[in-house]
Tab-separated table of C-alpha atoms in Angstrom:
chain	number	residue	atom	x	y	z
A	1	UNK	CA	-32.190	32.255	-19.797
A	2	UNK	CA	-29.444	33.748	-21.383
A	3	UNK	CA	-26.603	30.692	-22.782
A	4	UNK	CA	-22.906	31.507	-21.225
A	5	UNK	CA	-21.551	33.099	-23.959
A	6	UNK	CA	-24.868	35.884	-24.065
A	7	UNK	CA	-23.522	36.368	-20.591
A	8	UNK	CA	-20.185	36.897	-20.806
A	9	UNK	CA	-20.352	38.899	-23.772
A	10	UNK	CA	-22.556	40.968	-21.249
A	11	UNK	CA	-20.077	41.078	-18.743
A	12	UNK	CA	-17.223	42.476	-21.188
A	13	UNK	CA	-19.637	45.320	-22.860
A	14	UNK	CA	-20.831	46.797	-19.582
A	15	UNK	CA	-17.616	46.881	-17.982
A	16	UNK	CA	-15.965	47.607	-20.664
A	17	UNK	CA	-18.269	50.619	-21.377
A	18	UNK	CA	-17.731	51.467	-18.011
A	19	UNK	CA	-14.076	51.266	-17.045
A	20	UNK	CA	-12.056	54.432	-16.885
A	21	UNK	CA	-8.306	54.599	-16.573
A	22	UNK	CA	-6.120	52.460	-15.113
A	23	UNK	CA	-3.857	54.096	-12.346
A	24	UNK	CA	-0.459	52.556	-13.190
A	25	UNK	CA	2.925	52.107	-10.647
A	26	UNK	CA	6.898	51.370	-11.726
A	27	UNK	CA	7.264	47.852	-11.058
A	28	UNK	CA	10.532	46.039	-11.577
A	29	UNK	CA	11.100	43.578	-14.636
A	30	UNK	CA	11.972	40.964	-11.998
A	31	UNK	CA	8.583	41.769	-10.503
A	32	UNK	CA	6.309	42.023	-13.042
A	33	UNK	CA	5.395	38.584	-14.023
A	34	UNK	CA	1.164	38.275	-14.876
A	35	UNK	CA	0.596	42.290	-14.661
A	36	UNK	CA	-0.326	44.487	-17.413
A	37	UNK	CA	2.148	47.001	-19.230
A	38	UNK	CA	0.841	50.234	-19.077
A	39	UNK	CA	3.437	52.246	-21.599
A	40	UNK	CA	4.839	51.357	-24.857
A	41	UNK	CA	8.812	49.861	-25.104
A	42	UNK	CA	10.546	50.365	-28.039
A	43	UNK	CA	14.348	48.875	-28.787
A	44	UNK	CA	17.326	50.861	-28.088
A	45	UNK	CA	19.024	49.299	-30.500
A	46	UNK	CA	19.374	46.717	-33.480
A	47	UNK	CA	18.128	43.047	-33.093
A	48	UNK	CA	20.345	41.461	-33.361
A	49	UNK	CA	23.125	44.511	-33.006
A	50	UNK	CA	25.529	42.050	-35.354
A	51	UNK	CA	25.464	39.287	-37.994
A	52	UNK	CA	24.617	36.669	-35.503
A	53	UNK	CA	25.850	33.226	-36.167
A	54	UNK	CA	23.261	30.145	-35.034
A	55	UNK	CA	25.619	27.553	-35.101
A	56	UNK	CA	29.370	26.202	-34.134
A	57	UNK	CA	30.804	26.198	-37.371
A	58	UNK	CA	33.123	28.290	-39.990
A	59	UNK	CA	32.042	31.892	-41.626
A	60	UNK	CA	33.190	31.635	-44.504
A	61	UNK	CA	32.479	33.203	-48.236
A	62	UNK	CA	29.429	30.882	-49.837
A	63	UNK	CA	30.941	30.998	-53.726
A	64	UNK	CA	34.526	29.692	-51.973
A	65	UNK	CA	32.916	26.256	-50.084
A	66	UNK	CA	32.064	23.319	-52.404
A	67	UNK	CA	31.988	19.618	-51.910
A	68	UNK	CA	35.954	18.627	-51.387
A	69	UNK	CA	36.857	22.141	-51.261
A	70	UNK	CA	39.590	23.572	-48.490
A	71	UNK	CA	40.322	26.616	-46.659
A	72	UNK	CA	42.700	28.469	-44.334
A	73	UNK	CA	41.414	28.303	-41.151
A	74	UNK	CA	42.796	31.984	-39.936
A	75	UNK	CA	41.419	32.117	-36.397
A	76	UNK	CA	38.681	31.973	-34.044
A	77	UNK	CA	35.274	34.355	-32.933
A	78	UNK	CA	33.740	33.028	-29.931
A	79	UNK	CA	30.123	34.720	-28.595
A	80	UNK	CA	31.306	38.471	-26.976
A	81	UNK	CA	34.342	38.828	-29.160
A	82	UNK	CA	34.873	42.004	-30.523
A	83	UNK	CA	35.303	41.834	-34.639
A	84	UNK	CA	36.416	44.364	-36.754
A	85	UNK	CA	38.552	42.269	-38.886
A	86	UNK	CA	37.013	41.693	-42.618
A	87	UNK	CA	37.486	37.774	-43.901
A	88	UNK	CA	39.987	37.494	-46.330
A	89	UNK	CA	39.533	35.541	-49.554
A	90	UNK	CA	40.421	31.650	-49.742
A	91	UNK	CA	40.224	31.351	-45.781
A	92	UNK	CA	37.404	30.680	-43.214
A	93	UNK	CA	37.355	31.458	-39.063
A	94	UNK	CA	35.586	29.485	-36.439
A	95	UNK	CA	32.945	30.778	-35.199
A	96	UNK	CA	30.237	29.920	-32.192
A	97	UNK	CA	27.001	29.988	-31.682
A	98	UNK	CA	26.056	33.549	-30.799
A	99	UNK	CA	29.233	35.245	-31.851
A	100	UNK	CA	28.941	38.084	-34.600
A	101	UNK	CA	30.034	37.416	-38.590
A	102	UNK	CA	32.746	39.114	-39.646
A	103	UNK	CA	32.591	41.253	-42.593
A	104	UNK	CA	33.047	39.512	-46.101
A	105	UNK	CA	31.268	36.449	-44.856
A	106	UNK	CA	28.435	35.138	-46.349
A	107	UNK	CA	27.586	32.139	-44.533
A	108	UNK	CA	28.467	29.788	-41.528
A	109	UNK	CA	28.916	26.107	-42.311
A	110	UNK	CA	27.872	23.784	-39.407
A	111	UNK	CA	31.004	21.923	-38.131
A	112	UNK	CA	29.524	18.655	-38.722
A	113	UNK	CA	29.842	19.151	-42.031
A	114	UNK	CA	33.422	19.844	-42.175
A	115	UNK	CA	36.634	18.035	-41.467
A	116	UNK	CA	39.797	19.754	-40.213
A	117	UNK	CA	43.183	18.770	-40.431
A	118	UNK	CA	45.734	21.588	-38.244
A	119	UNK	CA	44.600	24.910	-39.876
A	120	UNK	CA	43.037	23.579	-43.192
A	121	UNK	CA	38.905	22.886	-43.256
A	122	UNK	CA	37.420	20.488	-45.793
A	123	UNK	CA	33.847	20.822	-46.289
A	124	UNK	CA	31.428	17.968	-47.300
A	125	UNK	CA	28.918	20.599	-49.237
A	126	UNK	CA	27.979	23.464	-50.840
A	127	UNK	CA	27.279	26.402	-48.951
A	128	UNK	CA	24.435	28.840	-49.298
A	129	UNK	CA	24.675	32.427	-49.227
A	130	UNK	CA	23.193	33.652	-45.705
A	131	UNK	CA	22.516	30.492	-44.311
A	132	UNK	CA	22.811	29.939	-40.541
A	133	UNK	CA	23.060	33.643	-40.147
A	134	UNK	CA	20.783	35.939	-38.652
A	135	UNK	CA	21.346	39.552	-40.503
A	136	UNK	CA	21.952	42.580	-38.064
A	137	UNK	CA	18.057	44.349	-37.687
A	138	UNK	CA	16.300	41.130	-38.413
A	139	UNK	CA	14.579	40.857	-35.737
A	140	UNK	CA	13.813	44.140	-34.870
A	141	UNK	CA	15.102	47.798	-35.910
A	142	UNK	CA	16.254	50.483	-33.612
A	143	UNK	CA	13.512	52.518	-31.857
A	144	UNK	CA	10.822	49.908	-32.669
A	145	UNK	CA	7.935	49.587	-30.325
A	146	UNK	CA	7.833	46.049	-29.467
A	147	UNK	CA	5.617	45.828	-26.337
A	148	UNK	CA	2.554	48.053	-26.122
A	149	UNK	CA	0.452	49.214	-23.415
A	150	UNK	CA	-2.626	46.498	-22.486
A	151	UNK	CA	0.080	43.366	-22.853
A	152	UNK	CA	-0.026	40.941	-19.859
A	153	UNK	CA	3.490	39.956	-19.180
A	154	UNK	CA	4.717	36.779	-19.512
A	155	UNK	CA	8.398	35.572	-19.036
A	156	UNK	CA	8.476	35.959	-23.064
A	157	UNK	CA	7.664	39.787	-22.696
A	158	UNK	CA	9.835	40.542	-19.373
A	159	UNK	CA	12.730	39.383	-21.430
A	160	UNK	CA	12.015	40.803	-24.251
A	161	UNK	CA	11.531	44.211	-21.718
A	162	UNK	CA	15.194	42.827	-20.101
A	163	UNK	CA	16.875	42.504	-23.747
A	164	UNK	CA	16.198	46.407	-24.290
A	165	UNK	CA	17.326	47.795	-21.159
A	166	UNK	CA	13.520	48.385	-19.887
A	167	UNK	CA	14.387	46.940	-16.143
A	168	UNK	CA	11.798	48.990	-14.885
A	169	UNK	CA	7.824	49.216	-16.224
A	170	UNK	CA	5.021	50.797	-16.104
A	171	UNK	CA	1.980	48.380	-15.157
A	172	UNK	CA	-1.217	49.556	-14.105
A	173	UNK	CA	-2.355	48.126	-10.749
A	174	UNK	CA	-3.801	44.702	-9.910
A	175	UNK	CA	-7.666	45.320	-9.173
A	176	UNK	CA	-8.864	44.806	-5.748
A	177	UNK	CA	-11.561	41.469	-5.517
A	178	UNK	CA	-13.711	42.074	-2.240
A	179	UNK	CA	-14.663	38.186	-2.193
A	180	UNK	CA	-17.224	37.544	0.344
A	181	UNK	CA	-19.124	33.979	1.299
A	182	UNK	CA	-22.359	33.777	2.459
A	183	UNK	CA	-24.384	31.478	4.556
A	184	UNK	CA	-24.818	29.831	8.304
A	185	UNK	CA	-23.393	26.940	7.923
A	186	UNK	CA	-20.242	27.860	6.750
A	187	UNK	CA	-17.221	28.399	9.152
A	188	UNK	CA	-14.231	29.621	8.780
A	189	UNK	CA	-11.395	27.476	7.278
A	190	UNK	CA	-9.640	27.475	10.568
A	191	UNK	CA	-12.413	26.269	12.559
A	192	UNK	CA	-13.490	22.827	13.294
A	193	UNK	CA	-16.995	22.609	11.837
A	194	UNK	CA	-20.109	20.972	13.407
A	195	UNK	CA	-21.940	18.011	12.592
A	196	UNK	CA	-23.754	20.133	9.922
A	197	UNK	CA	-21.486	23.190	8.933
A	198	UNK	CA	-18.693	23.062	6.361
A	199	UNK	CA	-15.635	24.828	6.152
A	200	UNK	CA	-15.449	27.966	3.802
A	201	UNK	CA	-13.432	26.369	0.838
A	202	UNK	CA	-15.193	28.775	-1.775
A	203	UNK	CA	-13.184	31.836	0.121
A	204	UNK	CA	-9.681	30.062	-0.589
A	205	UNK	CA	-10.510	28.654	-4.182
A	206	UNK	CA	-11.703	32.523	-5.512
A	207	UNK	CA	-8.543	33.627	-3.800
A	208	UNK	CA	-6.540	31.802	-6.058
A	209	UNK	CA	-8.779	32.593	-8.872
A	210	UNK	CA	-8.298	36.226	-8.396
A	211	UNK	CA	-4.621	35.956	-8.151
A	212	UNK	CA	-4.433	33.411	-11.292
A	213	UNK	CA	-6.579	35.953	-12.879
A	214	UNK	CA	-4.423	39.407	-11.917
A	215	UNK	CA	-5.971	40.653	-9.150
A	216	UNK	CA	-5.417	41.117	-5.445
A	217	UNK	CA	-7.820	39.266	-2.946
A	218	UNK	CA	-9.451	40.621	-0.517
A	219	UNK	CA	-11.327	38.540	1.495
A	220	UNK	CA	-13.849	39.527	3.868
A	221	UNK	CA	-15.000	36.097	5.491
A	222	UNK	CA	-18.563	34.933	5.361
A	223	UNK	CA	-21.739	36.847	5.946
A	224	UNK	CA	-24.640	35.117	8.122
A	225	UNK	CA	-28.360	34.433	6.595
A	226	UNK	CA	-29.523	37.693	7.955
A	227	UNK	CA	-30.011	40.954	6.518
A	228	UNK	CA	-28.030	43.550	7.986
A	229	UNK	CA	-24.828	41.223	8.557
A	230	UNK	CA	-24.833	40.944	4.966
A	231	UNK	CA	-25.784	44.666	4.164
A	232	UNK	CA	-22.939	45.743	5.947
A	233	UNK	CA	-20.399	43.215	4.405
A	234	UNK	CA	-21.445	43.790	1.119
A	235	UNK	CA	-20.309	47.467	1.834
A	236	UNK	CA	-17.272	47.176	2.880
A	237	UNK	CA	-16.950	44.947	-0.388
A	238	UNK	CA	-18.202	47.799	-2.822
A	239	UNK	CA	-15.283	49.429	-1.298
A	240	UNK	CA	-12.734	47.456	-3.446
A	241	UNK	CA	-12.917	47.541	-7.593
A	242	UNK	CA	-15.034	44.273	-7.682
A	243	UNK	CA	-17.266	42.359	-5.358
A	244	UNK	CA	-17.747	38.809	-5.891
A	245	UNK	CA	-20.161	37.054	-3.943
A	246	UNK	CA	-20.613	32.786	-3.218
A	247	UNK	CA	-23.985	31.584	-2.059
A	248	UNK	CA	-26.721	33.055	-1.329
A	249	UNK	CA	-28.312	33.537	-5.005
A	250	UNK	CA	-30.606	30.741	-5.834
A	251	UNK	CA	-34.796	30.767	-5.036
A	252	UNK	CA	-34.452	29.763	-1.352
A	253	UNK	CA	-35.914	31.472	1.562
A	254	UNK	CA	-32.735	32.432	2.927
A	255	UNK	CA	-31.136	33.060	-0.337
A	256	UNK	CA	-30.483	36.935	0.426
A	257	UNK	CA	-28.396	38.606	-1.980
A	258	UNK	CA	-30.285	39.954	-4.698
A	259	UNK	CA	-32.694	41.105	-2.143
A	260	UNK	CA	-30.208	43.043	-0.241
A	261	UNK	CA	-28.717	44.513	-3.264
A	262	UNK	CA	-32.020	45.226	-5.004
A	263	UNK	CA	-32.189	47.747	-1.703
A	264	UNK	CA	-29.033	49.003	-2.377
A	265	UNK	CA	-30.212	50.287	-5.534
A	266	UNK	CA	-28.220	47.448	-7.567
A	267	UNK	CA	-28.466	47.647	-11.087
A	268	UNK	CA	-29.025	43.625	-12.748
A	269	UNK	CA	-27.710	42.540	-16.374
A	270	UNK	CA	-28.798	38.816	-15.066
A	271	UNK	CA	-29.179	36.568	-12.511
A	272	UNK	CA	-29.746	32.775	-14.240
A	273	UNK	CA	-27.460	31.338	-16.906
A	274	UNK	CA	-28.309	28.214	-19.044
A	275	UNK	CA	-25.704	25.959	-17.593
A	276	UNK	CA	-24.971	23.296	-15.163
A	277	UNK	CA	-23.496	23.530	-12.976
A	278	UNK	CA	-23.690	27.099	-12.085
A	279	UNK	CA	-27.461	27.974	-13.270
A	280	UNK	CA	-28.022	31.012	-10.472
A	281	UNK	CA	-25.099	33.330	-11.752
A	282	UNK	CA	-25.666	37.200	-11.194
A	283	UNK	CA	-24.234	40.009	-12.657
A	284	UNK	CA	-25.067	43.276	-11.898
A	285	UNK	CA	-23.895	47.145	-10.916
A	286	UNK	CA	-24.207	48.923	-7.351
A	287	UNK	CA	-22.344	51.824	-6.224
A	288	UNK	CA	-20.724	52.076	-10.074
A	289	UNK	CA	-18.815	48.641	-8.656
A	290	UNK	CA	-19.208	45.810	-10.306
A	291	UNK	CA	-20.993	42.546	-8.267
A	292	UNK	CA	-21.049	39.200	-8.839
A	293	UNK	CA	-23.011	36.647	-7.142
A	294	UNK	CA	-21.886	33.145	-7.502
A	295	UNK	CA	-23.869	29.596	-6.594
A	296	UNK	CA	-22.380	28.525	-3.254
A	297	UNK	CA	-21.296	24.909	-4.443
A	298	UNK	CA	-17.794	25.082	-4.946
A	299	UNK	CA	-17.425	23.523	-8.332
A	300	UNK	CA	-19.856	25.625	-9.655
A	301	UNK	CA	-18.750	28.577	-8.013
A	302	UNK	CA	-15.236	27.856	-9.587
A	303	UNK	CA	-16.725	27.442	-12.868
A	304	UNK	CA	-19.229	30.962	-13.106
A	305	UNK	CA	-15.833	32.863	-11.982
A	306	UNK	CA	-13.681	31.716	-14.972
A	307	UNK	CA	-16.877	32.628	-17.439
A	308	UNK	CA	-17.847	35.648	-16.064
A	309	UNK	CA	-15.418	37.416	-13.280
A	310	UNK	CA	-11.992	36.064	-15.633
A	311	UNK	CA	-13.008	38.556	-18.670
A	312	UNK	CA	-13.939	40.935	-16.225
A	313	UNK	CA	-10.982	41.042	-14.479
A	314	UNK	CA	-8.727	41.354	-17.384
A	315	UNK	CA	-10.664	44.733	-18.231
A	316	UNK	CA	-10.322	45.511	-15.214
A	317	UNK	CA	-6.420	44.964	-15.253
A	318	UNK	CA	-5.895	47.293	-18.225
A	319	UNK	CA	-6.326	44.345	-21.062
A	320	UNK	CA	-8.403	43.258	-23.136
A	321	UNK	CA	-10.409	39.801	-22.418
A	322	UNK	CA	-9.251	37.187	-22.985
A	323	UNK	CA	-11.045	34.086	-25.177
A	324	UNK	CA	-12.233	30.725	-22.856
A	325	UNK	CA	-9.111	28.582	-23.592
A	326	UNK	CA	-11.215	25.971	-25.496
A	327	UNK	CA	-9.108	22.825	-27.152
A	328	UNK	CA	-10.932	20.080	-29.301
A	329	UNK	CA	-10.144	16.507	-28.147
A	330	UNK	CA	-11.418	12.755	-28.648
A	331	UNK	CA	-13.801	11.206	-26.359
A	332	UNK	CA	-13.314	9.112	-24.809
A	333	UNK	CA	-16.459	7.393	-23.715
A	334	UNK	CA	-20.140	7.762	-24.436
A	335	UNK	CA	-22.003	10.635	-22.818
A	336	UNK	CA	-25.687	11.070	-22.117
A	337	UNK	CA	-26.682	14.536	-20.684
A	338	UNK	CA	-30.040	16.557	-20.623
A	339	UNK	CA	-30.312	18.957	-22.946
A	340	UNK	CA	-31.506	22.688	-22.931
A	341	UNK	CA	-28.312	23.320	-20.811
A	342	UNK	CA	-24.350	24.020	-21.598
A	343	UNK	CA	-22.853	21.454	-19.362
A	344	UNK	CA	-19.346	21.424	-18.041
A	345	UNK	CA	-18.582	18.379	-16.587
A	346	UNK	CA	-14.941	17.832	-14.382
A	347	UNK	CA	-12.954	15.304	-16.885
A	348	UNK	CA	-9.172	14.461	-18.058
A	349	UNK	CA	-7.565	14.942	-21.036
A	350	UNK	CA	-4.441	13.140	-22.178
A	351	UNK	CA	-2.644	13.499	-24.889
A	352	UNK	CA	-1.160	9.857	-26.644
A	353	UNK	CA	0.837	11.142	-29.489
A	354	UNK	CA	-0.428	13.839	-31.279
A	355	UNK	CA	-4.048	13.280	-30.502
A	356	UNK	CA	-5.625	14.501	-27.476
A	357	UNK	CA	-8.366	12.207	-25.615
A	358	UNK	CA	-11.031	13.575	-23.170
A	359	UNK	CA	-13.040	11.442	-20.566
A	360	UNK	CA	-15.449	12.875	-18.143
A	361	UNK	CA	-15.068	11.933	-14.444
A	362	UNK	CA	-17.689	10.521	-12.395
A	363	UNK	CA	-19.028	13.062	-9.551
A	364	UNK	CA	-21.534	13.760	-7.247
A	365	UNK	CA	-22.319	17.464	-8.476
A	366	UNK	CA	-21.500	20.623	-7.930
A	367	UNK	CA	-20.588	20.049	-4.172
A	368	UNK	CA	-17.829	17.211	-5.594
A	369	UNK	CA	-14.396	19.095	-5.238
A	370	UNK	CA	-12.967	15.601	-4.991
A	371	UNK	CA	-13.781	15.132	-8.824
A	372	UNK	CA	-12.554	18.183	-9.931
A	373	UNK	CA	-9.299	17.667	-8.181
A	374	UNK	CA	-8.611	15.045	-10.035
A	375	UNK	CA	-9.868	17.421	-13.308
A	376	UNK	CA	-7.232	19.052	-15.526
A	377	UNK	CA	-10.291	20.188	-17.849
A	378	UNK	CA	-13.870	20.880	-18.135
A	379	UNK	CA	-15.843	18.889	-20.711
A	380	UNK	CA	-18.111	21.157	-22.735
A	381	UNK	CA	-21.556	19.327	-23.276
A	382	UNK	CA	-23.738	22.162	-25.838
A	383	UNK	CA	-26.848	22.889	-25.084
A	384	UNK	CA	-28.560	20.967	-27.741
A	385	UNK	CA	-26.454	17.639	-27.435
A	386	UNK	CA	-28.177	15.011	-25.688
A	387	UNK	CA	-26.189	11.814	-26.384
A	388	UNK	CA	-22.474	12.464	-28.010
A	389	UNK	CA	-20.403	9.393	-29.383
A	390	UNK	CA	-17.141	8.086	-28.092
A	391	UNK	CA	-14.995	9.212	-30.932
A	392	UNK	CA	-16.294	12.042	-31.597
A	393	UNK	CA	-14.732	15.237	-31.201
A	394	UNK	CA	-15.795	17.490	-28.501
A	395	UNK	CA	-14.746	21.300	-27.019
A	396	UNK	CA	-12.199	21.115	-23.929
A	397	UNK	CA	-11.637	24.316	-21.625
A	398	UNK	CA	-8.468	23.740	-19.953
A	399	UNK	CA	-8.018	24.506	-16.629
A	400	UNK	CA	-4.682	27.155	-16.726
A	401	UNK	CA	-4.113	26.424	-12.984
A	402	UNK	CA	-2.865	22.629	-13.796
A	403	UNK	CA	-2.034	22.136	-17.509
């Protein structure tokens, strides 16, 4: 069996061989929050467009200000003044936080560091030239591209976007999920199940992966143990730009999907990975769409569509992949797992001071989405670890949905 990271490295080469262009919409700054950009923005301006000042204080010239020394206090330059006055020698202004540094000016002193007496300043210390200023094109210089075409936006790059006058973007479109359950004793989260059905909690928790993820849902209910109900489901879901299936791919008799796609001419990269939970994962092509099926228990359905459909669907999106959001922490207590298998076990990391501390949960398995709700992390057991130390530090993939 291939280990998780074979796979997913899988995943990202064949779609990303694959993928063509991205069809791309205007989308409104206020709007755009988790797509990706699909042009470049560049500054319209300076950054800052001034000498910015970065604290309440006094410009004044740095030679002028020693310890005991006084100045002329000849006015005041809040933020959105307009300046076009040069200092004069042997005085100082107030200035604010924000406001722009009039010409001749060197420096701002903080005004903690100064007392004032009616329109004279006396300063505690020296002065350095430039300090608590932020030059005029520091940040950025005019016509400079400063967000590029594959970024997902975050609230730092909409206002960076906002700050330039770019209220309206270019952002390729969210990729469709067909997401698609599969099995006879599943009913519909609406329903009242039977003494021996369950309710389809895998359709609502891929939902929220796919949006989470950048993608638009599409769900298409649950397919019954029989051939042709899930032929023609699994149709209508290569109609989207992904297909991701739950259930349906381990060794049992009814376990249908492979079968069904093997006679749709479905192309397979694999179909077991070496962890738990989550062993059956398959990944695979049919109708140039790519298909994923997923173990039906929800935990380990959860955990196969982070590793495999996440980088998938930021290629899908326009970006590039992005890395498993591994941390290292402490743990916590003792652990004793079987080896030959990547285990990621539901757990809880805390952080007491600087130092992060990781324990695993107790659970039932894969069926246990009890445990992981009270998960804000996955504990990463390698492959080749059989007994691991509490104290010793181990790999932590946060989940993004709660920390």
């Amino acid at each position: 069996m291939l280990s998780y990271e074979q796979a997913r490295q899988i995943v990202i080469e064949e779609i990303g061989r694959r993928r063509g262009p991205r069809a791309a919409a205007s989308v409104s700054v206020w709007e755009a929050l988790g797509l990706v950009l699909a042009q470049e923005v560049k500054t319209d301006r300076e950054y800052p467009p001034f000498d910015r000042s970065t604290r309440d204080g006094y410009a004044v010239q740095a030679k002028e200000v020693a310890p005991g020394a006084s100045l002329k206090c000849a006015g005041e330059i809040k933020a959105g003044d307009t300046v076009s006055e040069a200092l004069a020698a042997g005085t100082c202004v107030q200035i604010m936080t924000g406001a722009a540094v009039p010409h001749g000016a060197d420096a701002v002193v903080m005004i903690e560091q100064t007392q004032r007496l009616g329109d004279v300043v006396r300063f505690e210390r020296a002065a350095q030239s430039g300090q608590n200023i932020v030059p005029r094109g520091s940040e950025a210089a005019a016509g400079q591209s400063i967000l590029r075409p594959g970024m997902r936006l975050g609230y730092a790059e909409l206002a960076l976007a906002a700050q330039v006058g770019a209220v309206e973007l270019q952002c390729t479109k969210k990729p469709r999920v067909a997401i698609l359950s599969t099995g006879d004793e599943v009913v519909m989260v609406e329903d009242t199940p039977g003494p021996f059905q369950i309710r389809n909690s895998n359709s609502v928790s891929l939902a929220v992966q796919v949006r989470i993820a950048g993608g638009e849902p599409v769900v298409l209910g649950n397919a019954a143990d029989r051939v042709e109900d899930l032929g023609e489901k699994i149709e209508r879901g290569l109609k989207e730009d992904v297909l991701v299936l739950s259930g349906g791919v381990s060794m049992g008799k009814y376990d249908l999907v492979e079968k069904v796609l093997k006679a749709m001419a479905a192309e397979f990269f694999f179909d077991a990975v070496a962890i738990r939970p989550g062993k059956p994962a398959v990944f695979g092509y049919c109708q140039g769409k790519p298909v994923f099926g997923l173990p039906g228990n929800p935990v380990s359905t959860m955990v196969t569509f982070e590793l495999f459909v996440g980088p998938a669907m930021d290629l899908l999106s326009g970006a590039e992949a992005r890395a498993l959001p591994l941390v290292q922490a402490r743990l916590g207590e003792a652990l004793n797992e079987k080896p030959g298998m990547t285990h990621f076990l539901p757990a809880r990391v805390e952080w007491r001071g600087p130092t992060a501390e990781v324990k695993a949960l107790k659970w039932q398995g894969s069926g246990d989405i009890a445990a992981l709700g009270k998960a804000n992390c996955f504990l990463v057991v390698p492959a080749e670890r059989e007994k691991i130390d509490a104290g010793e530090n181990v790999s932590v993939w946060l989940r993004k949905d709660v920390v």
